[in-house]
Short mmCIF file of C-alpha atoms in Angstrom, two decimals:
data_model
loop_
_atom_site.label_atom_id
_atom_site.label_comp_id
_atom_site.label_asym_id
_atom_site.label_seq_id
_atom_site.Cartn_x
_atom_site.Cartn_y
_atom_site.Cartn_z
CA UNK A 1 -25.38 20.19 -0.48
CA UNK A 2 -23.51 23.57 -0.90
CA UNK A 3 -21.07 23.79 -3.92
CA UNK A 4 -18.45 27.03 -3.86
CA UNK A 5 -17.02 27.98 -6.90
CA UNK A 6 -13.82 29.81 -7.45
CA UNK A 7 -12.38 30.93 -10.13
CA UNK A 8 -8.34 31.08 -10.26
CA UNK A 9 -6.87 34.92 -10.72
CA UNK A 10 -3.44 35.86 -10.04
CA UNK A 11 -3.54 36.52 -6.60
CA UNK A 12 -4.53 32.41 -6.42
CA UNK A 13 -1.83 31.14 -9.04
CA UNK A 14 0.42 28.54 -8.27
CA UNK A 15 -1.53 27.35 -5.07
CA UNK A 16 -1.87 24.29 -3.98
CA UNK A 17 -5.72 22.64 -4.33
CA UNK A 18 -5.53 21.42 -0.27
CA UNK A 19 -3.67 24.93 0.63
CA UNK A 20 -6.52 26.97 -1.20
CA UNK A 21 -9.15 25.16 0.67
CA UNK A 22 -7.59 25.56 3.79
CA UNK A 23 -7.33 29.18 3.73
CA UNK A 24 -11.01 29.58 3.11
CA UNK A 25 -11.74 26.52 6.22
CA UNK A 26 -9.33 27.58 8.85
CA UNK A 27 -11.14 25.65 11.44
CA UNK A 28 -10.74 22.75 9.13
CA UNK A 29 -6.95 20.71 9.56
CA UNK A 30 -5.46 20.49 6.02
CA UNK A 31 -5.29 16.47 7.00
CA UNK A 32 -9.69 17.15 6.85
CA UNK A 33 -9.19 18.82 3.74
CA UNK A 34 -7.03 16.55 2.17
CA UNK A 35 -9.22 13.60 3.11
CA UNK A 36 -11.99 15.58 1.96
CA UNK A 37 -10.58 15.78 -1.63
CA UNK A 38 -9.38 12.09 -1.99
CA UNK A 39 -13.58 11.70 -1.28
CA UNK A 40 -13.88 13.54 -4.30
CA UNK A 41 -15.41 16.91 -2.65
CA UNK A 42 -13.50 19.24 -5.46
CA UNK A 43 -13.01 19.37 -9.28
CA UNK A 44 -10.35 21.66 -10.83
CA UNK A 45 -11.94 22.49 -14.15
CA UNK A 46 -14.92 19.39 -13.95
CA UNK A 47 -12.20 17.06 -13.04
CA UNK A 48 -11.62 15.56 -9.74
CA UNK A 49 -8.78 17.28 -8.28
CA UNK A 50 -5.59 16.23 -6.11
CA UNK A 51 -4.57 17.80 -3.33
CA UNK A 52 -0.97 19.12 -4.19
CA UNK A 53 -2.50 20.14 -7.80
CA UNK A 54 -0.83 23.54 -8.81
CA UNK A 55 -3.70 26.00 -9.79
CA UNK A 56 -3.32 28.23 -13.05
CA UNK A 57 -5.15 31.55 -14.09
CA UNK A 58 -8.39 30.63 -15.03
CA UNK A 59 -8.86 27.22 -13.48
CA UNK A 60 -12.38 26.69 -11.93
CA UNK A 61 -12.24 25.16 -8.53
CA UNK A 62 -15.73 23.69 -7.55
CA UNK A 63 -16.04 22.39 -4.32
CA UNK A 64 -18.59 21.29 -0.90
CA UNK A 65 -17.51 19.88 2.32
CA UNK A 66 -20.61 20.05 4.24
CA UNK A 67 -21.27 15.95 5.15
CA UNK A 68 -17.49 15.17 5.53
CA UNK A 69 -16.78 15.66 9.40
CA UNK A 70 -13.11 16.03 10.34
CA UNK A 71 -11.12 13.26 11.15
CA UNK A 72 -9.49 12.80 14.59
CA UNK A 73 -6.65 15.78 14.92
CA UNK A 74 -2.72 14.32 15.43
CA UNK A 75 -1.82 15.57 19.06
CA UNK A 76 0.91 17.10 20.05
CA UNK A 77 2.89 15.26 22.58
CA UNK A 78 6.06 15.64 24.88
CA UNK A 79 8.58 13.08 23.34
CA UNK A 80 12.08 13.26 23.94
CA UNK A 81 14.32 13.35 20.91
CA UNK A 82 17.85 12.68 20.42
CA UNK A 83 18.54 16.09 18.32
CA UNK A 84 22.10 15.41 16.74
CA UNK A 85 21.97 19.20 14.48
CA UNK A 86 19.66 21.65 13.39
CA UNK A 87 19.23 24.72 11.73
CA UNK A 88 16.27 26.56 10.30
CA UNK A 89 15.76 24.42 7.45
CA UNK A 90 16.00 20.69 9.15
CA UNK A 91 16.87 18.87 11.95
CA UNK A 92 18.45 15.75 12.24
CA UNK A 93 17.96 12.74 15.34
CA UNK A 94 18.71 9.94 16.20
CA UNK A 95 15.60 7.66 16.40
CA UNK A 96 15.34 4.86 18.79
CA UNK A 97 14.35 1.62 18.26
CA UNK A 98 10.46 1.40 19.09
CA UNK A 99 9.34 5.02 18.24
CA UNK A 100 7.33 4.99 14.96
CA UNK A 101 7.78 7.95 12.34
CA UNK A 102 4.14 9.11 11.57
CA UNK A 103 0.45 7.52 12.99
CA UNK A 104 -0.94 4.70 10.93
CA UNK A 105 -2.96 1.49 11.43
CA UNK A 106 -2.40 0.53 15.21
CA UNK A 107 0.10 3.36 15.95
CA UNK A 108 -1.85 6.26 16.00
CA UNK A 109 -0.15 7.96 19.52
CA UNK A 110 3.13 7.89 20.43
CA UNK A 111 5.00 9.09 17.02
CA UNK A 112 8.06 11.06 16.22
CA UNK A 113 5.46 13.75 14.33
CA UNK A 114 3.26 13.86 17.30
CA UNK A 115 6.72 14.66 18.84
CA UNK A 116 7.79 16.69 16.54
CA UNK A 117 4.54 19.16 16.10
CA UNK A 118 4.90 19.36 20.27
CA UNK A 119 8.55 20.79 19.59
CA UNK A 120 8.54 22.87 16.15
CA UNK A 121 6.73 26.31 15.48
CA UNK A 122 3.23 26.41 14.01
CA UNK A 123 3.54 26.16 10.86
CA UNK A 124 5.77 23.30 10.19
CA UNK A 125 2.58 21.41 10.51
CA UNK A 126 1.52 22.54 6.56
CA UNK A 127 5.41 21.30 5.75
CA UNK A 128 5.22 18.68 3.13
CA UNK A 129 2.74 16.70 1.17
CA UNK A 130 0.79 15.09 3.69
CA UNK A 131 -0.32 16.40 6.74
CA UNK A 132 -0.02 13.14 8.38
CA UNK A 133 3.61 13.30 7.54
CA UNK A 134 4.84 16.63 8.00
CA UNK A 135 8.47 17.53 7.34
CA UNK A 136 8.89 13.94 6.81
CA UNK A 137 10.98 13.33 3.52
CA UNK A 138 12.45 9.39 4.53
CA UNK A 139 11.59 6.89 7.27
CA UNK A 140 13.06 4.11 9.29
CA UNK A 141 10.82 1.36 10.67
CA UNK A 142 9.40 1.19 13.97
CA UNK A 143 12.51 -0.96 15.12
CA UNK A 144 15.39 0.24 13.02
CA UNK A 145 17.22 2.85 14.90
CA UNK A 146 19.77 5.58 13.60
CA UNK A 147 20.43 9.09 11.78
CA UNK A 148 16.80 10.81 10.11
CA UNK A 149 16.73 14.22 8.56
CA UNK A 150 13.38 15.94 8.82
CA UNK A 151 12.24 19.23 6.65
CA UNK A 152 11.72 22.01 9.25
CA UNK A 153 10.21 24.44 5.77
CA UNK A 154 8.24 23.70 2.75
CA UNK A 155 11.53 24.64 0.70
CA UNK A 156 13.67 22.47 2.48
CA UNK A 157 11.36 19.13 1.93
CA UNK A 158 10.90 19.95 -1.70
CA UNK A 159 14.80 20.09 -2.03
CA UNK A 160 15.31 17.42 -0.21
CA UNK A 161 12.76 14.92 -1.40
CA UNK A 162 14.43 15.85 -5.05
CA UNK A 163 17.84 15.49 -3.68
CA UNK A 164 16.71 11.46 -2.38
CA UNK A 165 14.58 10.82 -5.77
CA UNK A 166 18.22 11.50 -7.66
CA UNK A 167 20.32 9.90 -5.23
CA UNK A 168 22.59 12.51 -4.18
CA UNK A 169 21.82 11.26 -0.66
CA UNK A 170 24.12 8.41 0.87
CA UNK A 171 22.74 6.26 3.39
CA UNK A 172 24.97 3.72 5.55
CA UNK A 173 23.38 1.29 8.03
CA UNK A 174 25.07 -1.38 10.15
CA UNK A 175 23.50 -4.58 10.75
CA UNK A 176 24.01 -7.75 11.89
CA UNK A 177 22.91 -10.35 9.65
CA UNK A 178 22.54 -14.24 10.79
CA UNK A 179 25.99 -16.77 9.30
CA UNK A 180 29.11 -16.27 7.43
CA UNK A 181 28.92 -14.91 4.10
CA UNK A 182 30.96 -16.20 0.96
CA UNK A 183 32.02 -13.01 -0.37
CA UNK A 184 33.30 -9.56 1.55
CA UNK A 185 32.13 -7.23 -0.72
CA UNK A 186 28.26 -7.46 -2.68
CA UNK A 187 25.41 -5.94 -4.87
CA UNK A 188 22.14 -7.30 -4.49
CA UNK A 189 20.10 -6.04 -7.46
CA UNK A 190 16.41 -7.51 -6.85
CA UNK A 191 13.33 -6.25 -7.37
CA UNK A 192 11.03 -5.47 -4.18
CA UNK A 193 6.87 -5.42 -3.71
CA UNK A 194 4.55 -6.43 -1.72
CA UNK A 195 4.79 -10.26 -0.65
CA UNK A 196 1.53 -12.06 -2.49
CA UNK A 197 1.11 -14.32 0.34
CA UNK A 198 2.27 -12.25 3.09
CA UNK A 199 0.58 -8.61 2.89
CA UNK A 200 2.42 -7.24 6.11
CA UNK A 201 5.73 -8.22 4.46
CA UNK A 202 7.82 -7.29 1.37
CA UNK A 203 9.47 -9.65 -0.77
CA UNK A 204 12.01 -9.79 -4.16
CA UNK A 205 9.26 -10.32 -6.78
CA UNK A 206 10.04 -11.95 -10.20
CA UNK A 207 7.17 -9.46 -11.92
CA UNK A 208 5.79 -6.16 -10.65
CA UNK A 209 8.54 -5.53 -8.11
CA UNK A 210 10.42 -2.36 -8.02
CA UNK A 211 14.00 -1.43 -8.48
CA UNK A 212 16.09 -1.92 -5.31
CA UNK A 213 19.71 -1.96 -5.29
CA UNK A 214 21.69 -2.70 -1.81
CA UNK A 215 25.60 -3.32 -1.54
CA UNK A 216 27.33 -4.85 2.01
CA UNK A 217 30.61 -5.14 3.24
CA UNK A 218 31.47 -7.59 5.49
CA UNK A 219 33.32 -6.02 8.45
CA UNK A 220 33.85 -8.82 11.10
CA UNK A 221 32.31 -12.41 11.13
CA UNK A 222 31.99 -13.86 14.83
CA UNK A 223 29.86 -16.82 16.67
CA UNK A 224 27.71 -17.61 13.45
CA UNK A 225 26.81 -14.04 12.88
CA UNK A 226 27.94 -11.19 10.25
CA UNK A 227 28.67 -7.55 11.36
CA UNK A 228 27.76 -5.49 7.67
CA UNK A 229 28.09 -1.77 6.81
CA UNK A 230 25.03 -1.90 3.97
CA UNK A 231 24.41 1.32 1.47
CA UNK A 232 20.91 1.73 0.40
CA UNK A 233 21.18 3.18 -3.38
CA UNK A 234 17.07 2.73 -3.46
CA UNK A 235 14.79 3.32 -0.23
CA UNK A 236 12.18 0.45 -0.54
CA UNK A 237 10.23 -0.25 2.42
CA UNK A 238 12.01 -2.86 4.38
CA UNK A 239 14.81 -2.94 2.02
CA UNK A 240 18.07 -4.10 3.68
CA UNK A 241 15.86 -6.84 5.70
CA UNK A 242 14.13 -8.14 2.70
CA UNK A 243 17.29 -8.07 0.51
CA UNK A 244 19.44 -9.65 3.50
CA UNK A 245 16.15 -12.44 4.06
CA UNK A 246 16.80 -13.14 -0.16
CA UNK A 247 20.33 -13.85 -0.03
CA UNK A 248 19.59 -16.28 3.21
CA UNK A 249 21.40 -13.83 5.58
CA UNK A 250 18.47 -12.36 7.38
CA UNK A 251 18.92 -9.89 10.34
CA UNK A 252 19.77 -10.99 13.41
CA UNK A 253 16.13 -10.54 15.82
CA UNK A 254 14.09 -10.08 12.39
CA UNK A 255 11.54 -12.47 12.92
CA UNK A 256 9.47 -11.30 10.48
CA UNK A 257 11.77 -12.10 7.21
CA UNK A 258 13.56 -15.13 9.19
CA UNK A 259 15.80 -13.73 11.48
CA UNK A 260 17.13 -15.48 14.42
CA UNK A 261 15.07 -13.89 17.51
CA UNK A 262 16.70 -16.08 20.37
CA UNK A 263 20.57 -16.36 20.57
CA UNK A 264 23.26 -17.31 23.12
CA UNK A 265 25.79 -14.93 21.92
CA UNK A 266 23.30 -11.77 20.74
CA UNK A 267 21.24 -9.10 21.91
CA UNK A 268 17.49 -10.02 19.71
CA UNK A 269 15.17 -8.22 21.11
CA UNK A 270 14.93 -6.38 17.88
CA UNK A 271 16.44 -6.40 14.43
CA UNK A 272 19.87 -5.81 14.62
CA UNK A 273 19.73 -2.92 12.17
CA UNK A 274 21.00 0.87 12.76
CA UNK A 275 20.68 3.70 10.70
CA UNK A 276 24.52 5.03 11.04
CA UNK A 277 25.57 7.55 8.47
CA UNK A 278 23.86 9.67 5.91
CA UNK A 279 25.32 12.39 3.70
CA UNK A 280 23.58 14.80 1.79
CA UNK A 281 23.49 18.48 0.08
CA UNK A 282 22.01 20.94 2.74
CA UNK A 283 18.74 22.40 1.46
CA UNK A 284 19.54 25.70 0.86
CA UNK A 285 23.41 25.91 1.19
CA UNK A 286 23.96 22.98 -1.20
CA UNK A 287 26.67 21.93 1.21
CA UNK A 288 27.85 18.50 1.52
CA UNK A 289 26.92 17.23 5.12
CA UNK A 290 27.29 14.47 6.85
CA UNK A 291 25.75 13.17 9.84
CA UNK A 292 26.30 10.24 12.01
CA UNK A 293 24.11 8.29 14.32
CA UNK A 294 25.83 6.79 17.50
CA UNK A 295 24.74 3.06 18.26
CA UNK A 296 22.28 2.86 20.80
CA UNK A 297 23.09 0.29 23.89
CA UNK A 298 21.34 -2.92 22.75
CA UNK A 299 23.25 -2.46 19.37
CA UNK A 300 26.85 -1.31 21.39
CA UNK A 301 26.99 -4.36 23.40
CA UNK A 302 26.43 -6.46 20.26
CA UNK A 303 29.09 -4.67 19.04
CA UNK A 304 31.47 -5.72 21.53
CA UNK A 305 31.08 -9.27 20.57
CA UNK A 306 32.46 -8.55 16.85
CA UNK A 307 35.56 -6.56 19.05
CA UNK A 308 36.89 -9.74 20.33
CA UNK A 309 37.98 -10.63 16.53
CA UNK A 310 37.75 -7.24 14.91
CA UNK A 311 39.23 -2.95 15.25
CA UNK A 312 36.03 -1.78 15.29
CA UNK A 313 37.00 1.79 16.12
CA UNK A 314 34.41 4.31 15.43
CA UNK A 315 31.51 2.10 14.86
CA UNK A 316 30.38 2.08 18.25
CA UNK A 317 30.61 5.70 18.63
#
């Protein structure tokens, strides 16, 4: 085994651990690297380092990556996307129902960032934290549809990912949740984790959970069935649909937290969930923006049903 040793000066300072190694392994991908460090293949100083460690004058980077082979390479693919604005420091879609944000455990081809290295320059690939991930700074599930914002720079994603960690971002979704509820206007303040008994679902936990805050309106109630605009003021996976499952409203066509997946009156081929507004400060302008998602077909012609009862003007647009 071969161990390199490099020793920080200030033409090194304030690199990233993964970035350094990268530049010295260009036929390495940084998502080899980074794997290679979580193995434990470097130490910062004799201590096991992290891949988006800052290095400092002085610091001792020791490192080998001769028996750690590369893992398989995310390819670049010819996706369609619904582009709704961009600029040089993100772009914003509108994500169908069915495409899944980055590769992971049975969804490895077929991604909006396979779709999105195909489309964007070189080097948005080293954008962000993980090179799984790139530009990535929030996510929708596989079949939620609506508005995403994706960091085209490494500037933009760090501003932005601060911007969501202190909630200067709005988010609105609409959803259709199953019966009539008793009051118009609601917090739900519950903690979310991992369900014990359930690993592939969340759940409101008692202990260990974390914070997740959700508030509905009521908009139109029609044939046994809600129509809600819902603001995240957290972003815990599966949020709205576990918090909407607690209060025993889940989504209409969520089968997984109790949803109603057959209906006479409803479109449930998927959960009735859409992404529809979100507002926040540009990256580098600090403007206020706001973007909005228009309803895709399936959720449109659900819609139509809340119409007969309800002015839904704008919603469906």
């Amino acid at each position: 085994m071969t161990t390199t040793t490099i020793t920080i000066d200030e033409s090194l300072e304030g690199q990233r651990l993964d970035m350094l190694l990268v530049s010295r392994h260009p036929e390495r991908s940084r998502t080899s690297i980074q794997k290679a460090i979580d193995a434990g293949c470097a130490t910062v100083n004799g201590e096991r380092g992290k891949s988006g460690l800052k290095l400092e004058i002085g610091d001792v980077v020791e490192y080998h990556l001769d028996e750690l082979t590369a893992p398989d390479e995310i390819q670049p693919e010819d996706i369609p996307l619904d582009v709704i604005y961009e600029d040089d420091a993100i772009l914003v879609i509108n994500k169908p129902a069915g495409l899944v944000v980055h590769p992971a455990a049975g969804n490895q081809k077929g991604t909006l960032v396979a779709a999105l290295l195909f489309r964007e320059p070189e080097d948005f690939a080293a954008v962000g934290e993980d090179a799984a991930r790139p530009g990535i700074v929030h996510r929708l599930d596989k079949d939620t549809s609506g508005v995403l914002v994706i960091a085209r720079t490494e500037e933009a994603f760090v501003t932005l990912k601060k911007a969501f960690q202190d909630r200067q971002v709005d988010k609105i979704y609409l959803a259709i949740a199953n019966g009539h509820f008793k009051e118009n206007f609601a917090a739900i303040d519950a903690p979310i984790g991992r369900d014990p008994k359930y690993r592939q679902r969340m759940a409101v936990l008692d202990d260990g959970g974390r914070e997740a805050l959700t508030k509905y309106r009521v908009v139109a109630e029609h044939r046994g069935a809600s129509l809600l605009q819902v603001r995240l003021y957290t972003g815990r996976t599966h949020q709205i649909r576990v918090h909407l499952s607690h209060i025993g409203h889940p989504v209409i066509g969520d089968g997984l937290y109790g949803g109603p997946t057959k209906s006479p009156h409803f479109n449930c081929a998927r959960q009735m969930l859409h992404a529809w507004k979100i507002a926040l400060p540009h990256p580098v302008t600090g403007e206020r923006m706001v973007f909005t998602a228009p309803t895709p077909a399936d959720m449109r012609k659900n819609l139509d049903i809340f119409a007969e009862v309800a002015d839904l003007t704008g919603l469906a647009q």
